[in-house]
Tab-separated table of N, CA, C and O in Angstrom:
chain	number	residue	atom	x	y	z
A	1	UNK	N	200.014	138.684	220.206
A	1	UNK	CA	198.686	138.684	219.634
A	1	UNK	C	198.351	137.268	219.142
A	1	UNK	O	199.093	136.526	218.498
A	2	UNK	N	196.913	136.994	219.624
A	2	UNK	CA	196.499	135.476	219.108
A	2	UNK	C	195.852	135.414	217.560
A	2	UNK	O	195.013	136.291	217.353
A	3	UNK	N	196.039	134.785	216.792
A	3	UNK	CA	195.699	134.476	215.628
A	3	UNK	C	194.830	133.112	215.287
A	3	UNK	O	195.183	131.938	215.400
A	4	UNK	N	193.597	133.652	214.841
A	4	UNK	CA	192.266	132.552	214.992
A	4	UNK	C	193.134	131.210	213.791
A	4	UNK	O	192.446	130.282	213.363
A	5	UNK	N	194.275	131.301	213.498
A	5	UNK	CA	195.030	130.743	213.041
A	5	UNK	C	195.519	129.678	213.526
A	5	UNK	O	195.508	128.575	212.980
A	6	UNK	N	196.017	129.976	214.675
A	6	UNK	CA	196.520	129.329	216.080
A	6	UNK	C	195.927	128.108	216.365
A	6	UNK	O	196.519	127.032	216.454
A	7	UNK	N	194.542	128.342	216.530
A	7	UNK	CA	193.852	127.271	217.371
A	7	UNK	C	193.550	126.459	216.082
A	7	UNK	O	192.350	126.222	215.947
A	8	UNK	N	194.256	126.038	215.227
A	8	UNK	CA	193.988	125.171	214.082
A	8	UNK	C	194.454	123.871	214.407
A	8	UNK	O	194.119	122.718	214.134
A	9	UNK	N	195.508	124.540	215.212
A	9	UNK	CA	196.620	123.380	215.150
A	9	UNK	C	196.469	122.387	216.629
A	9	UNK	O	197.378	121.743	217.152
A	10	UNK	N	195.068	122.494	217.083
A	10	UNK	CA	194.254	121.947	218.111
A	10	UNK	C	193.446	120.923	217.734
A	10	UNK	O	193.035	120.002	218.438
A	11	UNK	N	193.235	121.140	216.550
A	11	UNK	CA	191.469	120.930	215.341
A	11	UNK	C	192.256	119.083	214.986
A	11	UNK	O	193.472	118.916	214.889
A	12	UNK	N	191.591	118.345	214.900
A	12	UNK	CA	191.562	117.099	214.148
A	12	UNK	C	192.201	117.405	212.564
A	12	UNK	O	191.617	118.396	212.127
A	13	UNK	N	193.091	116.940	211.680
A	13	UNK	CA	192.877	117.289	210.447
A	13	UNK	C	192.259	116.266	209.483
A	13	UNK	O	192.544	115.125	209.846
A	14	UNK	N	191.658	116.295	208.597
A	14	UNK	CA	191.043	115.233	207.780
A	14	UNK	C	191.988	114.773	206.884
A	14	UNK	O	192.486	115.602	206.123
A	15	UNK	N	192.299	113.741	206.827
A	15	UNK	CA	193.122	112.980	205.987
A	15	UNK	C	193.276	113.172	204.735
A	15	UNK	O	192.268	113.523	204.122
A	16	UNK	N	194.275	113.044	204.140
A	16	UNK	CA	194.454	113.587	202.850
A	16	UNK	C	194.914	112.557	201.883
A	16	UNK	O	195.314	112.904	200.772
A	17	UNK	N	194.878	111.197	202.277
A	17	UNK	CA	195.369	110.271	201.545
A	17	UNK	C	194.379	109.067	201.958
A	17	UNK	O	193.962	109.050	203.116
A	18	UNK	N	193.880	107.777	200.802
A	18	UNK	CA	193.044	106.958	201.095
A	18	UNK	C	193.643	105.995	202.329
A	18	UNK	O	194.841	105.760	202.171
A	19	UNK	N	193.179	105.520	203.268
A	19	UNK	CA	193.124	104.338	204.013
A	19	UNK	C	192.123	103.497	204.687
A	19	UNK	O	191.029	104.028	204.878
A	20	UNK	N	192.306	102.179	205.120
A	20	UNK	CA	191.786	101.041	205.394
A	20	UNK	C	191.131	101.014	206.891
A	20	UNK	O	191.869	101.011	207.877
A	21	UNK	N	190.099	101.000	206.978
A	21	UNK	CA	189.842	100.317	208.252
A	21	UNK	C	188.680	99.108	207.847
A	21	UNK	O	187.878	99.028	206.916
A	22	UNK	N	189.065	97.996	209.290
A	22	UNK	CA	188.569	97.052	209.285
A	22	UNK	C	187.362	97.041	210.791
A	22	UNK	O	187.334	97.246	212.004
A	23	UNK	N	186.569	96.675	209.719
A	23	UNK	CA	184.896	96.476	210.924
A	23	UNK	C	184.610	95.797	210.993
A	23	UNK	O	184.924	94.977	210.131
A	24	UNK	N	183.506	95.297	212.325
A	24	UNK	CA	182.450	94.056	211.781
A	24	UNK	C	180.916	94.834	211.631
A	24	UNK	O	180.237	95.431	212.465
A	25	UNK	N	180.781	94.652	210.726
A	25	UNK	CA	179.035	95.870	210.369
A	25	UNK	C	178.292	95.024	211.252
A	25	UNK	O	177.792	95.585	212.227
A	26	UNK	N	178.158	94.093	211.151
A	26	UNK	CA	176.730	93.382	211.088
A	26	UNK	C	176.924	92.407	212.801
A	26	UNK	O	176.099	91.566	213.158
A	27	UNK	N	178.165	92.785	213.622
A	27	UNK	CA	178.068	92.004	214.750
A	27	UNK	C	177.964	90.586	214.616
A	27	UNK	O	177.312	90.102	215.541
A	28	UNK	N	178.396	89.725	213.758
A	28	UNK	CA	178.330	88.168	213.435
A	28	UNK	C	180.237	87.844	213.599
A	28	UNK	O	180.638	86.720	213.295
A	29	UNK	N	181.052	88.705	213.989
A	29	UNK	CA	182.580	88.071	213.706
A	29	UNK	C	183.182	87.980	212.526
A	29	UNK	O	184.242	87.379	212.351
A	30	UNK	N	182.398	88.703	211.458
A	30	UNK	CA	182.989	89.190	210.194
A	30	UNK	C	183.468	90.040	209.615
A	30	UNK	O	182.775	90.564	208.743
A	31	UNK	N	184.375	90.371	209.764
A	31	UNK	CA	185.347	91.644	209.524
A	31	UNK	C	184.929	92.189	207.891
A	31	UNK	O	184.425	91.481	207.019
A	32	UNK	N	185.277	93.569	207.778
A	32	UNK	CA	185.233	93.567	206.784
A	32	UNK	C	186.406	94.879	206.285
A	32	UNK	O	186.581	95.782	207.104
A	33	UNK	N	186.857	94.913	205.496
A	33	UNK	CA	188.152	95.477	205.206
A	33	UNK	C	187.147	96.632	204.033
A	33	UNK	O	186.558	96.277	203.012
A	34	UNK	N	187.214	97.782	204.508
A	34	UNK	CA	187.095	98.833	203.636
A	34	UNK	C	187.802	99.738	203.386
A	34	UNK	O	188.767	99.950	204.120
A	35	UNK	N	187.566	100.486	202.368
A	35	UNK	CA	188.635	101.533	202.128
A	35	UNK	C	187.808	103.027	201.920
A	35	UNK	O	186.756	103.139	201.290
A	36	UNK	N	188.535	104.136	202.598
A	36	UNK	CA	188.024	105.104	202.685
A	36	UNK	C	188.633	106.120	201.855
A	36	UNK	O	189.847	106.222	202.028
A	37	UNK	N	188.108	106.919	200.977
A	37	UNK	CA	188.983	107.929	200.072
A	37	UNK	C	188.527	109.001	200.039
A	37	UNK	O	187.584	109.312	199.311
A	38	UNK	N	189.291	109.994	201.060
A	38	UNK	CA	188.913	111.348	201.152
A	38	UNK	C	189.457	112.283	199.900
A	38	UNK	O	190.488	112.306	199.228
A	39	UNK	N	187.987	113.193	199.946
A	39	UNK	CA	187.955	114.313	199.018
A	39	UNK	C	187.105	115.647	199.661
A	39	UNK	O	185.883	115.710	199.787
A	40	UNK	N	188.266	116.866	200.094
A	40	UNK	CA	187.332	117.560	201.236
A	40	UNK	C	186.926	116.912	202.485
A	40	UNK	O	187.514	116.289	203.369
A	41	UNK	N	185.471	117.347	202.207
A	41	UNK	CA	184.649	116.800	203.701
A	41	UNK	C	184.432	115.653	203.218
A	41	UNK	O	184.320	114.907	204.191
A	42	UNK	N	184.255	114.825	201.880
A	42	UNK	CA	183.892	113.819	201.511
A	42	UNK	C	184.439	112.686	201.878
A	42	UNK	O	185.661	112.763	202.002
A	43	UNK	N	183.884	111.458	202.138
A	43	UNK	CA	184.533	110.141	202.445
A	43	UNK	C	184.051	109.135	201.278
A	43	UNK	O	182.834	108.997	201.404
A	44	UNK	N	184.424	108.557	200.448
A	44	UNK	CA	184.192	107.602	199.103
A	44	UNK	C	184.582	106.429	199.815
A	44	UNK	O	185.803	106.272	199.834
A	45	UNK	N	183.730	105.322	200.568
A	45	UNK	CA	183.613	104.210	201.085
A	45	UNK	C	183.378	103.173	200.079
A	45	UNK	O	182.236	102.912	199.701
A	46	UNK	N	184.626	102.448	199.542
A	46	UNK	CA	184.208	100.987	198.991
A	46	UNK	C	184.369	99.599	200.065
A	46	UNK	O	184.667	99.383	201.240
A	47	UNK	N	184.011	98.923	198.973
A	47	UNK	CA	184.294	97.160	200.309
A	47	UNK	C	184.055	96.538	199.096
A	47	UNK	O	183.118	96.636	198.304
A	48	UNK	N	185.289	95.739	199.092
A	48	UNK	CA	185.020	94.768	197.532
A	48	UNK	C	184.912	95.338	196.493
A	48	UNK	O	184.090	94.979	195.651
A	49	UNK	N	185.646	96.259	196.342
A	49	UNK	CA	186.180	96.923	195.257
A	49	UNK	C	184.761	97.629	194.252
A	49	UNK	O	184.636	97.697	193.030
A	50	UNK	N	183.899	98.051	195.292
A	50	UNK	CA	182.562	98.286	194.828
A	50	UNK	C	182.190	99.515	196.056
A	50	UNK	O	182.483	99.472	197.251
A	51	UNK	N	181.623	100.339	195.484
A	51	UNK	CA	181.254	101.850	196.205
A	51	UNK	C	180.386	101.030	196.844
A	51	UNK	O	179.596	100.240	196.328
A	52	UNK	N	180.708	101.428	198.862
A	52	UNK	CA	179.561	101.308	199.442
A	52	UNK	C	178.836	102.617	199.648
A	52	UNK	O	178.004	102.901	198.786
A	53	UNK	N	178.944	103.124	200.250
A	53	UNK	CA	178.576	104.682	200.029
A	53	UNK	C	179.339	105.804	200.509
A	53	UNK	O	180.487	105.687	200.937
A	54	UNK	N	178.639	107.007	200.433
A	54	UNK	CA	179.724	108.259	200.363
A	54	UNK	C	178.927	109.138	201.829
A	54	UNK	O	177.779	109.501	202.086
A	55	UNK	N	180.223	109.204	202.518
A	55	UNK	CA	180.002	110.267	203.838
A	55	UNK	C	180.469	111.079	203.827
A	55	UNK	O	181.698	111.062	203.759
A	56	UNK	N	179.458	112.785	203.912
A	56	UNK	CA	179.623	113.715	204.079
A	56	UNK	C	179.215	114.522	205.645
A	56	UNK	O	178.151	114.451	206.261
A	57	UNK	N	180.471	115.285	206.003
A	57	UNK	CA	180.738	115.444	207.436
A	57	UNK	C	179.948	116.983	207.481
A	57	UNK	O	180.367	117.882	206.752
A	58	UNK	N	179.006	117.162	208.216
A	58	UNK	CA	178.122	118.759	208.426
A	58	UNK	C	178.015	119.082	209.494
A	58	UNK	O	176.918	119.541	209.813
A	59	UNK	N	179.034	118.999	210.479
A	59	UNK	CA	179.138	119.415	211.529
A	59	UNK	C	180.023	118.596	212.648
A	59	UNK	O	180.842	117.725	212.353
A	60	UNK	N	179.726	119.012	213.942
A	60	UNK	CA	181.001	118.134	214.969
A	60	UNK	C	180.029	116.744	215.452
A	60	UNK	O	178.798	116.713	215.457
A	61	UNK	N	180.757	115.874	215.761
A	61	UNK	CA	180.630	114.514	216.226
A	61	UNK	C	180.365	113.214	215.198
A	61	UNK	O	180.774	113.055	214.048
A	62	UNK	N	179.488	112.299	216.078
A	62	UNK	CA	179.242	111.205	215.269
A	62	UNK	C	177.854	111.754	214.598
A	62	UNK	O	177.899	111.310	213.451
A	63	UNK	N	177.051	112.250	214.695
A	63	UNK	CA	175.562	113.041	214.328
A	63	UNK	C	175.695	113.874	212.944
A	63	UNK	O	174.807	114.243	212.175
A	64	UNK	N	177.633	114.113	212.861
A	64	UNK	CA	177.072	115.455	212.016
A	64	UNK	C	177.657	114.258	210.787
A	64	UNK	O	178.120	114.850	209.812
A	65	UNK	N	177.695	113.289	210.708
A	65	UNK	CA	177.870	112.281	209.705
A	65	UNK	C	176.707	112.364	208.555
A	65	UNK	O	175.557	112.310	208.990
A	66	UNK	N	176.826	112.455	207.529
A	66	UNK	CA	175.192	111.852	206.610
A	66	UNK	C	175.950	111.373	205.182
A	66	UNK	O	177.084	111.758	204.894
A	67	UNK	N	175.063	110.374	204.239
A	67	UNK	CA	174.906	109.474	203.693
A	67	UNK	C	174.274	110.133	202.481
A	67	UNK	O	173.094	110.334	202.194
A	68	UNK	N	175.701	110.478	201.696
A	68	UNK	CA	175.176	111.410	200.239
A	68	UNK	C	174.560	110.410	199.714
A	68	UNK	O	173.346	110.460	199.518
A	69	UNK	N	175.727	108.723	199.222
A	69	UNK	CA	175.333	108.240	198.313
A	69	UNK	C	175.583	107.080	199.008
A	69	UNK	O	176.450	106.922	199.867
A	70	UNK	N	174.544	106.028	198.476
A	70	UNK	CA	174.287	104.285	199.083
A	70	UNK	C	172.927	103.705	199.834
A	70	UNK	O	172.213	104.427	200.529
A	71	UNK	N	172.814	103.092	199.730
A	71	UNK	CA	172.055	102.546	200.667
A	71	UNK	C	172.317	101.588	202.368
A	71	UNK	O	171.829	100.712	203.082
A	72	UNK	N	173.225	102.370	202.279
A	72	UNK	CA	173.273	101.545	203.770
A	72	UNK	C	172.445	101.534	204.893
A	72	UNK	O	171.424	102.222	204.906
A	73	UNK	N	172.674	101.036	205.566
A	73	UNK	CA	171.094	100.948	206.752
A	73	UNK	C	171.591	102.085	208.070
A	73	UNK	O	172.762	102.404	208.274
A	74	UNK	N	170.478	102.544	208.814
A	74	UNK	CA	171.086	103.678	209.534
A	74	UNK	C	172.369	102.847	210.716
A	74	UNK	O	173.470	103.390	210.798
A	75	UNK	N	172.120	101.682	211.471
A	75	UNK	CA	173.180	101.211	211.976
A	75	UNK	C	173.929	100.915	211.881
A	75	UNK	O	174.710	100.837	212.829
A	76	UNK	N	174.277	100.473	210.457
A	76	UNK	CA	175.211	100.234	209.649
A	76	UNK	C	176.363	101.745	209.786
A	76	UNK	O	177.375	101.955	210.454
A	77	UNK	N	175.627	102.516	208.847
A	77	UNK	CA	175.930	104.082	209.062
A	77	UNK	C	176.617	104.872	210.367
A	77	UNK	O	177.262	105.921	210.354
A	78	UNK	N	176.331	104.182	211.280
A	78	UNK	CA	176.560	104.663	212.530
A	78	UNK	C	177.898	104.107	213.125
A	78	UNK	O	178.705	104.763	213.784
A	79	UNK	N	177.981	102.984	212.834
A	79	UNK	CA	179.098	102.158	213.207
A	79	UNK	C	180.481	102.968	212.203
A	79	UNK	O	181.521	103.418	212.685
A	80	UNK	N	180.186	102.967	211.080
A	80	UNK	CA	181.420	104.029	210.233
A	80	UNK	C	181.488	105.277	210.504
A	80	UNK	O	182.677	105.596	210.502
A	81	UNK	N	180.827	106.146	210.735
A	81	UNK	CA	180.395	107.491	210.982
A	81	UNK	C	181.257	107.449	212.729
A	81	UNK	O	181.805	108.512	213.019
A	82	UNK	N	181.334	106.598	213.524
A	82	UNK	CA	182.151	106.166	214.671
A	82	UNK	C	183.354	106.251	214.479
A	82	UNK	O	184.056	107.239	214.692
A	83	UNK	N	183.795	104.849	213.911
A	83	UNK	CA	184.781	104.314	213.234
A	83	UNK	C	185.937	105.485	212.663
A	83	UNK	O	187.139	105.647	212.875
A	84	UNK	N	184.880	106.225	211.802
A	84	UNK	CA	185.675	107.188	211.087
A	84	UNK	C	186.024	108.430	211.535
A	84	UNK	O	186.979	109.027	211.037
A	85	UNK	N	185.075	109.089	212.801
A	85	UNK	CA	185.068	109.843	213.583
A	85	UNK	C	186.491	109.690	214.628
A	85	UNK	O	187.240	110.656	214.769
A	86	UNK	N	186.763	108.314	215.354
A	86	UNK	CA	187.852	107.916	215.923
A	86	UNK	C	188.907	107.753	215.014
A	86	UNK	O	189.872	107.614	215.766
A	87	UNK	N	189.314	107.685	213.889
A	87	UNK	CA	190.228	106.947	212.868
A	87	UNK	C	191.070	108.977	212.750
A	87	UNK	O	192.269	109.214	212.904
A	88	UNK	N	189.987	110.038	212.455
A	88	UNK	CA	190.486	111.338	212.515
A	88	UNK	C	190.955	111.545	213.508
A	88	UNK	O	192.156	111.798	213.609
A	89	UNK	N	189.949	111.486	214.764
A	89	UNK	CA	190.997	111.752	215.968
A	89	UNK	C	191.927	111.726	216.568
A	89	UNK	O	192.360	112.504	217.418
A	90	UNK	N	192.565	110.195	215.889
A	90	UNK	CA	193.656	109.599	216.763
A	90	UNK	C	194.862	110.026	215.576
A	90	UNK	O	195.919	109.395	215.611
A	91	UNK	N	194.708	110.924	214.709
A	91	UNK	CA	195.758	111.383	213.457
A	91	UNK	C	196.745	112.067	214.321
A	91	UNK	O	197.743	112.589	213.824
């Protein structure tokens, strides 16, 4: 007998401990070293030891990404919402 249990262990899992990835936001060759700190579905994004903003995951892909807290710009947004989308996958 199959147990909807089963197919969990198929599923991406969301990280349970803070880590680093490095981007270039802005396409100029400037990296930028952020840190991501999961809580739940939540992602707590600083850079420079200063909250950039907070991503909450509402569904599958890069789309189901959105932007509780910050002002970041939507391309900006998109490039982490990527980033972070691949960073789960490859767990």
């Amino acid at each position: 007998m199959i147990n909807e249990d089963d197919f969990d262990l198929y599923e991406p899992q969301m990280p349970q401990e803070a880590f680093h990835l490095e981007l270039d936001l802005f396409d100029v060759g400037e990296y930028y070293n952020l840190l991501f700190i999961p809580c739940n579905d939540v992602f707590i994004v600083v850079s420079n030891n200063e909250h950039f903003t907070t991503m909450v995951k509402n569904g599958e892909g890069t789309d189901a990404w959105e932007q509780r807290d910050g002002q970041v710009e939507d391309e900006i947004f998109e490039k982490l919402a990527i980033a972070l989308g691949e960073y789960i996958d490859n767990q």
